[in-house]
Amino acid sequence: MENGSEALIRLDQVSKVFITDEVETHALAGIHFELKKGEYLSIAGPSGCGKSTLLAILGLLDTPSDGVYYLNGKPVTGLKLSERARIRNREIGFIFQAFNLIGDLTVYENVELPLTYRGMPGSERKRRVQEALERVGMSHRMKHYPSQLSGGQQQRVAVARALGGDPLILLADEPTGNLDSANGEAVMSLLKELHTAGATVCMVTHDPRYAEFADRTIRLFDGRIVEEQVEPAAKH
Amino acid sequence: MHPLVGDLRRGVRQWWKSRGLAALALVALALGIGATTAIFSVVNAVLLQPLPFRDADRLLAIFEKNIPQRKSDLYAAGINIDEWRRRSLTVSGVAAIFDGKMILTGGPGGRMEAEELKSERVSANLFPLLGVHPVLGRGFLASEDVPGQSNVAVLSYELWQRRFGADPSIPGKSIRLRGSSYTVVGVLPAGFSLIEPGVDVWTPLNFDINDPRVASGRSLTAIARLRRGVTFEQAVSEFDSMGASLEAAYPAIDSGYRAVVRPLAEQIVGKTRQALLVLLAAVGLLLGIACANVANLLLARGATRRKEIAVRAALGASRLRITMQLLAESVLLALAGGALGAVLAAAGVTLVKRLGPANLPHLAQIHADWRLLLFAVVISVLTGVLFGMAPALQISSGNLNAALVETGRGGTVGRSGRMLRSGLVVLEIALALVVLIGATLLTRSFNRLRSVNPGFDSSNLLTSRLPFSAGRNAAPPRRVAFLRAVMPQLAALPGVRSVGASSGLPLVGLDAGVMFAVADRPAPPPDQRPMALTRSVTPDYFRAMGIPLVAGREFTDADTSRSPAVAVIDQALARRFWPGASPLGGRLALDWSPPVVAEVVGVVGSVKPETVQGEDWATIYSPYDQRPTPATNLVIRTAGEPLALAASVQGEVRRLDPDQPLVQMQTGDEIVAKAMAGARFNTLLLGLFGVISFVLAAVGIYGVVSYDVGERVQELGIRMALGAQKSDVLSLILGHAVRLAALGIALGLAGALVLTRLMESMLFGVHPRDFGTYAAAAVGLAAVALAASYLPARRAMSLDPITALRHE
Amino acid sequence: MITLRNVEKFYEAGYGRTYVLRRINMEIKEGEFVTIMGPSGAGKSTLLSILGMLDAAWTGEFEFVGHQVHRMKPKDRVELNKKYIGFVFQSYHLIDNLTVYENLDIPLSYRNVKSSERAAIVCDSLDRFHIVGKRDLYPSQLSGGQQQLVAVARAVIASPKLILADEPTGNLHSSQGKEIMELFKKLNEEGTTIVQVTHSHDNAAYGHRVVNLADGWIV
């Protein structure tokens, strides 16, 4: 897999320290890895190992205390808030454990939301939203509100919202965490499908069954990478 | 589509989604903005706008006072006005005014339906002195201000419109006033009003200083203009020293008298100033409550939207975008509130115009002040912007991830936001309590006022003015004859119990007075001769009015101009001059011209001459036959509804003399109500504000406790998991509310102690620190606060602990 | 101590019932240390809530130290909770605007303990868990491990017979987690019954036996 192509994501000795009055907590320490375009990476490890903090840094929701994060070849650690917002909007698609759809907006409007932040013309938005909802099989529920959907359906809408912006990378934080196993499986196969179609995916999970969907797994423990393995099941 | 348009559209939808909250905020804003604008518009027109005269701040009103008898604001004597004109170096052009009534009976086209008009005889220099120019024609010439040349009249704009069809060629035409022909020379600008409101016609004064009645009679209002470079204080001291020398020059007229000089503006608005300032303070507090309320609702809403905002940020909304969206929502709310407030303000101004006491100056000029409306809207927009954007500010702290995975660490919500909201609600309760205490004080004062006995029975009483100032009944013998003819006819009407007549009615004004002394006692020096009000009444007057006879007898038909002079006095006079003894048989020397000595034959109960809260005045009643006055009032005691008899009374008078006007028919209850109109108006408005602030405070505390519960759901879940019973939860939530209410009430009581001092002069029979009122208002507000917090507390009690624990 | 017979829990969703727990039968004896395991969404936490009397919306039979819980009124269930049970949560669930001392005092305040005694009990507990120095700090001033230590101290302060722990080490570093687990082991050896939910096989090793759940069933 070291084929020399430019890494989409590169973390260089990234660490994160939470400091309160009394104590320093090292959530991440010296994280170093690369992710290439089109890869499917899973980050695994027990609760409290730092997975979610790592994903927040990758998604520019949080900044590292130390180290450099290169996205698409450019360092993004020292950017202004507005620039970070722009990158989140254009380059990154988020999928959360708790779906995080906005309850006041319809399915259509939820998917449209990131596009409205780009000043995209209405017709273009409409096309993209419909396309994204079709890809996740939710185009028939466009006018519904999140509360009218099951958890699995909500997560499919959340995936469509992440896809609609045509991001460089999809970041998924325990996407099956709030779902039963059938719905969880469905969301995982959806991600797999997207990956096959060319999407770059980075997913956090502590469920070993789902880690196997990825090409490659990084294991975190107490804020450090303790193991990196290529999933045999993912070879095709 | 511009993103801002989208933000506004989304804003409308956001508010529609939480329309309960939006409605509360809107109502709060609209009430605050509306009430403030309406009252400020009144204050602005009455107190702050300069009088519509040239250099109005240099105009003075001059009255007289009697120092030994401690009576102030007396009319000035003609001789003094003449002397001031000649002697004063500090003022120029002293003008004089004599208030009266005139009956209009004809216009340029011939006879018109008779109407009694408020009139003023004024010196020719009045209009130039004020700098008022007639819109049509001219004012008076000095040559018209002499006897024989003075049958000219200036009309008010309103009369010109109302009775003469705004005829532009009216100058030069003649009209009939008090039975004589007057040539109209001019029409004054619309809304012209000096000290006396509602005057419709002006005629020259004919100031003849050689007439002893003009020279010594205190019947004139003086208006003067300060010379340039002279201060008000200099004028006051000059008039004081002139007073001393006039006292020496005219001891019979001026002993004990001095001039009262005050700015004209103060004379006009002085009485209403205090009440208006109190109302203004009240609406200011109301606006404060409304803003605190809106701030609270917005903060609460912001708290519930933290997660939504974080999701939006995670999806790439920049801070600017989020700020813009929240801004659009806040501004939208404030503008909608402002629009509703404008409607309320317009309605409020109309209400003030309709309900406002007739003596409120410049009533006609009041209109909703749009600049002020703008000010109130800006205040509310600022409130909205300041507090509506709180969630956007939280994003700047950069900790997006914490908001997204809020359950991740800790869980319960921090202290600062709650502190701010609690602070706002404490403020709200404090302000509401101040308004409430003010309103309760006024209401109690008004109730006291209503329970004061005015000295006569006002129910089932019909009164009407029967002016004899012009026409065929003008001569004194004709007056007596007319009354003698009409009263039996009226008494014979079905539903009439008794009929009387009097020169003056209670609660309508001091009217005529006389200096007197008790005959057969050592005569007091001229400056200490007491003064009493005088009334000429028919024999049945006391019975018809329900004024009780205390001793002696009433007048009879035998008390005529040919029989010995007799008098009935009231208890106030009896008590003062015959303390512990019977005044019957006593004799009063009355300084009429010529002087009269009358024997006291009866004592009746005192009546309130001017206002219900005012003092009793010593009063001397004479038989109408012995002293027939031109101003006469009929009083009719009826069996049923008094106004039902109005038409037949009018009919009887017409039948006897179709030209004899009968005006201003009103019931006794109406007279009492008019005398209390000012107090009623203030009580009504402040009462309304009290209720509004009560409601807003209740909404405020409901909102804050409700959102407190919302934010503490997880904490409540933890407590339940640790063994808290429902009652523990209830006391936890209510305890919070009780602490807020207690703090607010303590602050409010302190504020009220300070602010109610402003009201001292408005209160009657109630102390501004009346303990009962304070306690009642505090208890009432506390009860409402508890009731308002009980609803959310109940919701907290019914929480399912497991859902609560997972709550995000 | 605990007997569950045919306990079920479901939600009425628009398209039918969604089961969270199905036909749960289990028995836990006094002094046991039981671990419940299974993937996310398997119903572990729900089962723990039912055991802790926090969840009343279930069907079946539940016997707890001789009481027929399924026949009891909510108020009496709270009393059972108060008398016998202490809770430890994954996210600590300390109350942010109360100090460590005040957090420890909450369970006692709901249990008719005299205030002089309450002070003594809280101070004993601060000593026992070596957190005397933290008594006046707020939770946000503590590390995760310290917060969980306080949470465990709070759970046992009223001397419960049963401790229910929901992923107690989930948010902690391994060393901090180990410390908490050692503490549980000690409490168990002193006679306290413990039921924990965890993903970690290491943590499960501290207990006597494991109950596995999947999609609401015991497997």
mmCIF file of C-alpha atoms in Angstrom, chain A residues 38-40 135 159 170 184-199 201 203 210-216 231-236:
data_model
loop_
_atom_site.group_PDB
_atom_site.id
_atom_site.type_symbol
_atom_site.label_atom_id
_atom_site.label_comp_id
_atom_site.label_asym_id
_atom_site.label_seq_id
_atom_site.Cartn_x
_atom_site.Cartn_y
_atom_site.Cartn_z
ATOM 1 C CA GLY A 38 -9.918 6.058 -1.383
ATOM 2 C CA GLU A 39 -8.881 4.236 1.787
ATOM 3 C CA TYR A 40 -11.268 2.939 4.437
ATOM 4 C CA ARG A 135 -27.894 6.958 -2.780
ATOM 5 C CA VAL A 159 -24.961 9.758 5.753
ATOM 6 C CA LEU A 170 -16.248 10.870 5.448
ATOM 7 C CA GLY A 184 -26.123 -1.264 12.317
ATOM 8 C CA GLU A 185 -25.312 -3.813 9.621
ATOM 9 C CA ALA A 186 -27.312 -1.842 7.077
ATOM 10 C CA VAL A 187 -25.456 1.390 7.812
ATOM 11 C CA MET A 188 -22.113 -0.442 7.664
ATOM 12 C CA SER A 189 -22.894 -1.928 4.267
ATOM 13 C CA LEU A 190 -23.941 1.488 3.063
ATOM 14 C CA LEU A 191 -20.535 2.876 4.077
ATOM 15 C CA LYS A 192 -18.843 -0.071 2.404
ATOM 16 C CA GLU A 193 -20.771 0.587 -0.787
ATOM 17 C CA LEU A 194 -19.742 4.232 -0.760
ATOM 18 C CA HIS A 195 -16.152 3.229 -0.214
ATOM 19 C CA THR A 196 -16.305 0.844 -3.152
ATOM 20 C CA ALA A 197 -17.592 3.734 -5.230
ATOM 21 C CA GLY A 198 -14.452 5.681 -4.309
ATOM 22 C CA ALA A 199 -15.136 7.491 -1.048
ATOM 23 C CA VAL A 201 -13.813 6.822 4.970
ATOM 24 C CA MET A 203 -14.527 5.475 11.157
ATOM 25 C CA TYR A 210 -17.532 -3.528 12.229
ATOM 26 C CA ALA A 211 -13.827 -2.792 12.262
ATOM 27 C CA GLU A 212 -13.509 -5.642 9.810
ATOM 28 C CA PHE A 213 -15.368 -3.681 7.144
ATOM 29 C CA ALA A 214 -12.323 -1.395 6.815
ATOM 30 C CA ASP A 215 -9.159 -1.831 4.747
ATOM 31 C CA ARG A 216 -6.999 -0.972 7.665
ATOM 32 C CA GLU A 231 -7.923 -6.289 7.688
ATOM 33 C CA PRO A 232 -7.735 -9.611 5.923
ATOM 34 C CA ALA A 233 -11.440 -9.587 5.330
ATOM 35 C CA ALA A 234 -11.203 -6.360 3.430
ATOM 36 C CA LYS A 235 -8.897 -7.713 0.779
ATOM 37 C CA HIS A 236 -10.762 -8.141 -2.409
#
